[in-house]
Amino acid sequence: MTITKEAILAALSKVQEPELHQDLVTLNMIRNLEITGDKVSFTVMLTTPACPLRGRIDKEVREAVMTVEGVKTIEVKMDSDVPNDGRMRGLVNMPIRNAIAIGSGKGGVGKSTVSVNIAVALAQSGARVGLMDADIYGPNTPTMLGVDKLPPPVEQKLIPATAYGIKMISMGLLVKPGQPLIWRGPMLNSAIRQFLGDVEWGELDYLIIDLPPGTGDAALSLAQALPLSGAVIVTLPQLVSLEDASRGLNMFKQLDVPILGVVENMSYLDLPDGTRMDIFGTGGGEELAKGTNTPFLGKIPIDQNVRIGGDTGKPIVVSHPDSAVAKAIQEIAQNIAARVSVAAMSANNALPINIVE
Ligand code: ADP
């Protein structure tokens, strides 16, 4: 009996994309379908290379195709095409598919650490990633990535530095070291404009933006000026930090920026004897997420290697990729990527992904 493409597609149309809640065929995620004798091969085009459900989709498509009579061997390839969030399309000279802001209610909660490690984790999964350090008060991502200068500009355009597979640019690299950063309205606005329009990012799947902490003028102007796909709020588990974080959440809500979720940093410390110490309290981030009806993206434990990596220019996802912290960050990065895809796909009325350009 000959196996037909129609029969394979009919079987695959029973497999749902777990987050988009539509089947893989309707979503046009099945590509390069080929049948040779009793062997079927195809590519599943995911909406992000950092897809957390990759394993599940792989298993389900294999099971579905095996139900077709005559099939003996299945070869599945996974590829990805990150959908473009419509918000970025207005900026014709920026081929950036999604811009994600990382904010916090106050400084010192690990916002830059989380931004840097999420950016590198997404790049490790195969995505094209840029990091814009817009924290004008403490632009410390250059130290965290071991970058001390930008390449020379080309034709008036700033060229981002590259580190660990990501492109990055930082306010800290645009001013002389040690020069105090006092930003006033007009200067801030022109700096933002330069950051937005004058950087040669090239094609990016994700631009991660490390915003200034708090809900002051700087954070507000930046969040307003950028066409953000969504925002992530980093907080510590303790109450005072949560009150600040919920103000941060509200700022984004008022600006109509979708909240992708809350990350709780420095959640606990695992001690060598196997016990766990909740230095800053417990469960606060989850409570904040629940109380404000926003997704909880995950907890990141305390580990001195995070600080050491930050000080020596080697992010923990690179220096200790198998540590609990790195694993937590990789999972959070996947969660963020999945949510961005879902948001972009629904904003585009779930058009098949190859049309969403
Ligand atoms: P923010 O950007 O919110 O001001 P940073 O990312 O600069 O905060 O982090 C503040 C300090 O805390 C840095 O020294 C950083 O290395 C350290 N740090 C952040 N997260 C962790 C963590 N999970 N474990 C240990 N140290 C951390």
XYZ file of C-alpha atoms and ligand atoms in Angstrom:
384
model
C 0.000 0.000 0.000
C 1.333 3.439 -0.897
C 1.547 6.022 1.829
C 0.159 9.376 0.725
C 1.034 12.868 1.904
C -2.663 13.432 2.543
C -2.764 10.510 4.969
C 0.308 11.782 6.837
C -1.067 15.323 7.032
C -4.420 14.019 8.215
C -2.649 12.149 11.032
C -0.528 15.183 11.908
C -3.576 17.438 11.973
C -4.563 15.576 15.145
C -1.470 16.895 16.940
C -2.042 20.167 18.769
C 0.610 22.789 19.406
C 0.294 22.692 23.195
C 0.488 26.448 23.676
C -1.172 27.804 20.579
C -4.045 25.312 20.863
C -4.251 24.681 17.156
C -3.039 21.729 15.159
C 0.384 21.654 13.536
C -0.994 21.405 9.994
C -3.334 24.405 10.351
C -0.419 26.355 11.811
C 1.674 25.374 8.778
C 4.356 23.960 11.039
C 4.923 20.824 8.947
C 7.454 21.384 6.180
C 9.456 19.341 3.676
C 7.240 16.289 3.966
C 8.730 13.411 2.022
C 7.772 9.786 1.656
C 10.159 7.162 0.332
C 8.745 3.666 0.494
C 7.847 3.050 4.126
C 9.909 5.997 5.376
C 8.358 9.374 6.203
C 10.450 12.460 6.882
C 9.463 16.053 7.641
C 10.495 19.184 9.508
C 8.502 20.692 12.360
C 8.874 24.478 12.209
C 8.632 25.660 15.822
C 7.862 29.244 16.797
C 11.066 29.484 18.852
C 14.301 27.500 18.998
C 13.928 27.752 22.793
C 10.680 25.773 22.687
C 10.084 24.173 26.092
C 7.726 21.577 24.588
C 10.042 20.399 21.825
C 10.308 16.883 23.317
C 6.564 16.514 23.695
C 5.857 17.679 20.135
C 8.496 15.286 18.785
C 6.905 12.372 20.643
C 3.362 13.244 19.581
C 4.146 13.682 15.870
C 5.926 10.322 15.823
C 2.985 8.606 17.517
C 0.543 10.247 15.107
C 2.459 9.268 11.964
C 2.924 5.706 13.230
C -0.858 5.290 13.134
C -0.745 5.573 9.329
C -0.756 2.134 7.792
C 2.506 1.075 6.183
C 4.809 3.568 7.950
C 7.950 1.903 9.312
C 10.481 4.706 9.808
C 9.986 8.338 10.773
C 12.581 11.076 10.553
C 11.661 14.315 12.301
C 13.760 17.479 12.074
C 13.113 20.476 14.288
C 13.669 23.967 12.973
C 12.263 27.318 14.016
C 10.913 30.547 12.656
C 10.208 33.091 15.371
C 6.996 35.001 14.626
C 7.210 38.740 14.375
C 5.340 40.733 16.941
C 3.420 43.361 14.992
C 4.622 46.144 17.272
C 8.123 46.067 15.844
C 6.939 46.396 12.269
C 6.511 50.159 12.513
C 10.266 50.456 12.760
C 11.083 49.521 9.211
C 14.819 49.917 9.637
C 14.933 47.459 12.535
C 14.586 43.838 11.505
C 13.886 42.845 15.100
C 11.107 40.356 15.611
C 10.432 40.812 19.314
C 11.606 43.276 21.966
C 11.383 42.159 25.580
C 11.979 44.556 28.474
C 13.349 43.358 31.786
C 12.342 45.704 34.597
C 12.350 45.777 38.369
C 10.771 47.850 41.098
C 14.158 48.814 42.482
C 17.868 48.293 41.913
C 19.972 45.423 43.173
C 17.448 42.636 42.654
C 19.469 41.053 39.850
C 17.701 42.595 36.866
C 20.905 42.945 34.822
C 22.096 39.471 35.815
C 18.782 38.021 34.661
C 18.815 40.066 31.414
C 22.336 38.967 30.492
C 21.787 35.300 31.302
C 18.415 35.109 29.574
C 19.898 36.697 26.465
C 22.808 34.224 26.430
C 20.506 31.263 27.203
C 18.273 32.152 24.229
C 21.336 32.434 21.997
C 22.572 29.052 23.259
C 19.295 27.541 22.064
C 19.969 28.897 18.579
C 18.082 32.210 18.522
C 19.508 35.483 17.185
C 19.661 37.714 20.225
C 20.562 41.303 21.037
C 20.914 42.885 24.471
C 20.324 46.589 24.924
C 21.552 47.772 28.304
C 19.419 50.835 28.861
C 19.997 50.944 32.602
C 21.371 54.458 32.637
C 21.963 54.436 36.392
C 24.083 51.325 36.555
C 24.956 50.067 33.085
C 26.885 47.003 34.195
C 26.233 44.483 31.428
C 29.629 45.283 29.799
C 31.381 43.999 32.964
C 29.044 41.024 33.130
C 29.900 40.088 29.537
C 33.566 41.086 29.635
C 33.114 43.786 26.998
C 35.003 47.066 27.343
C 34.385 48.811 24.058
C 32.246 48.877 20.955
C 33.659 48.247 17.491
C 34.182 51.495 15.518
C 30.944 52.889 14.070
C 30.258 52.295 10.384
C 28.583 55.050 8.349
C 27.300 56.829 11.479
C 25.825 53.616 12.802
C 26.803 52.081 16.134
C 27.991 48.503 15.799
C 27.069 46.284 18.761
C 29.773 44.311 20.548
C 29.487 40.530 20.465
C 29.909 38.173 23.422
C 28.792 34.575 23.968
C 26.751 34.602 20.778
C 24.773 37.757 21.521
C 25.063 41.297 20.226
C 25.106 43.926 22.923
C 25.182 47.642 23.371
C 25.246 49.547 26.630
C 24.873 53.089 27.816
C 28.003 52.242 29.811
C 30.008 51.973 26.574
C 28.785 55.311 25.262
C 30.160 57.417 28.102
C 33.700 57.656 29.409
C 34.446 55.349 32.354
C 33.981 57.124 35.664
C 31.982 59.935 34.087
C 28.881 60.513 36.188
C 25.675 59.726 34.400
C 23.288 62.567 34.953
C 20.490 62.304 32.494
C 18.094 65.131 31.937
C 14.970 64.991 29.820
C 16.252 66.047 26.378
C 19.540 64.185 26.751
C 17.725 61.038 27.764
C 15.365 61.309 24.842
C 18.141 61.753 22.310
C 20.070 58.858 23.857
C 17.012 56.645 23.530
C 16.534 57.701 19.947
C 20.161 56.925 19.199
C 19.824 53.561 20.860
C 16.779 52.769 18.808
C 17.613 54.102 15.404
C 21.390 54.262 15.173
C 22.409 50.730 16.069
C 23.139 48.203 13.353
C 21.525 45.207 15.021
C 20.965 43.123 11.911
C 18.248 40.484 12.071
C 17.232 39.533 15.594
C 14.653 37.098 16.934
C 14.779 38.710 20.378
C 16.044 42.027 21.625
C 16.341 41.927 25.420
C 16.236 45.363 27.015
C 17.655 45.901 30.488
C 15.582 48.870 31.691
C 16.538 51.246 34.494
C 15.037 50.109 37.824
C 11.923 51.659 39.275
C 9.106 53.608 37.777
C 10.848 56.973 37.483
C 11.132 59.170 34.397
C 13.901 57.169 32.799
C 12.115 53.830 32.998
C 8.887 55.436 31.875
C 10.337 57.267 28.841
C 12.164 54.165 27.704
C 9.190 51.895 28.110
C 7.124 54.428 26.171
C 9.657 54.933 23.396
C 10.238 51.256 22.667
C 7.791 49.086 20.775
C 7.843 46.347 23.391
C 6.432 42.882 22.793
C 6.289 42.341 26.528
C 7.886 42.969 29.873
C 9.339 40.741 32.575
C 9.555 41.925 36.189
C 12.373 40.693 38.413
C 11.799 40.737 42.155
C 13.149 39.304 45.398
C 10.895 37.188 47.596
C 10.537 39.682 50.423
C 7.570 41.959 50.939
C 9.209 45.379 50.494
C 10.635 44.287 47.189
C 7.238 43.030 46.062
C 5.533 46.343 46.699
C 8.083 48.011 44.401
C 7.672 45.241 41.853
C 3.912 45.663 41.720
C 4.420 49.367 40.961
C 6.667 48.266 38.093
C 3.965 45.910 36.858
C 1.404 48.677 36.938
C 3.627 50.986 34.935
C 3.729 48.468 32.087
C 0.017 47.787 32.351
C -0.713 51.506 32.041
C 1.496 51.682 28.965
C -0.349 48.730 27.448
C 2.769 46.592 27.422
C 1.842 42.925 27.900
C 3.353 41.463 31.076
C 5.128 38.223 30.215
C 5.567 37.359 33.871
C 7.372 37.665 37.181
C 10.804 36.188 37.954
C 11.809 35.700 41.586
C 15.569 36.044 42.022
C 17.713 35.051 45.013
C 14.852 32.810 46.113
C 16.811 30.435 48.336
C 20.246 29.097 49.125
C 20.990 25.381 48.928
C 23.425 24.492 51.699
C 26.071 21.751 51.397
C 24.204 19.587 53.947
C 21.213 19.454 51.595
C 19.018 21.890 53.504
C 17.534 24.975 51.935
C 17.690 28.439 53.435
C 15.122 31.101 52.553
C 17.263 34.162 53.136
C 14.786 36.734 51.852
C 11.542 34.966 52.776
C 9.611 32.662 50.543
C 6.921 32.501 47.876
C 6.597 36.273 47.412
C 7.086 36.279 43.654
C 4.434 33.630 43.176
C 2.038 35.553 45.384
C 2.640 38.748 43.450
C 2.003 36.917 40.189
C -1.200 35.387 41.535
C -2.436 38.638 43.074
C -1.881 40.596 39.863
C -3.033 37.827 37.571
C 0.299 37.566 35.772
C 2.253 34.410 34.938
C 4.977 33.279 37.329
C 8.040 32.480 35.230
C 10.257 30.845 37.844
C 12.637 31.104 40.793
C 16.382 31.600 40.641
C 18.397 30.438 43.666
C 21.357 32.276 45.195
C 24.764 31.042 44.104
C 28.033 32.848 44.603
C 29.096 31.788 41.109
C 26.470 34.172 39.751
C 28.273 37.124 41.319
C 31.724 35.776 40.451
C 30.601 35.279 36.845
C 29.123 38.773 36.795
C 32.355 40.298 38.051
C 34.601 38.360 35.699
C 32.566 38.682 32.525
C 31.387 35.064 32.274
C 27.615 34.588 32.743
C 26.629 31.559 34.834
C 24.820 29.904 31.898
C 28.269 29.772 30.266
C 30.528 29.167 33.279
C 28.285 26.607 35.066
C 25.650 25.512 32.537
C 24.625 22.526 34.669
C 24.146 24.440 37.943
C 20.694 24.856 39.481
C 20.825 28.597 38.719
C 21.685 28.051 35.057
C 18.953 25.415 34.731
C 16.416 27.792 36.309
C 17.442 30.595 33.954
C 17.299 28.335 30.886
C 13.776 27.290 31.860
C 12.712 30.902 32.410
C 14.189 31.877 29.030
C 12.176 29.080 27.368
C 9.045 30.198 29.188
C 9.538 33.764 27.999
C 10.187 32.659 24.402
C 7.045 30.501 24.442
C 4.896 33.326 25.794
C 6.251 35.777 23.248
C 5.410 33.341 20.435
C 1.908 32.815 21.738
C 1.374 36.574 22.051
C 2.785 37.264 18.579
C 0.752 34.474 17.007
C -2.479 35.603 18.616
C -1.785 39.256 17.767
C -1.452 38.067 14.193
C -4.650 36.048 14.533
C -2.654 32.852 14.454
C -1.715 33.178 10.829
C 0.442 30.325 9.623
C 3.939 31.273 10.656
C 5.493 31.546 7.228
C 3.084 34.333 6.324
C 3.835 36.294 9.474
C 6.712 38.374 8.223
P 20.238 45.022 39.271
O 20.480 45.022 37.794
O 18.841 44.685 39.651
O 20.712 46.271 39.944
P 22.432 43.099 39.372
O 22.073 42.151 38.284
O 23.496 44.091 39.102
O 21.114 43.840 39.910
O 22.775 42.206 40.660
C 23.194 42.770 41.879
C 24.269 41.877 42.503
O 23.686 40.660 42.920
C 25.389 41.516 41.533
O 26.617 41.483 42.229
C 25.006 40.116 41.065
O 26.150 39.348 40.702
C 24.364 39.550 42.319
N 23.353 38.517 42.015
C 22.268 38.638 41.226
N 21.550 37.498 41.195
C 22.194 36.616 42.002
C 21.960 35.250 42.406
N 20.892 34.562 41.966
N 22.880 34.668 43.236
C 23.943 35.369 43.683
N 24.219 36.636 43.354
C 23.356 37.269 42.535
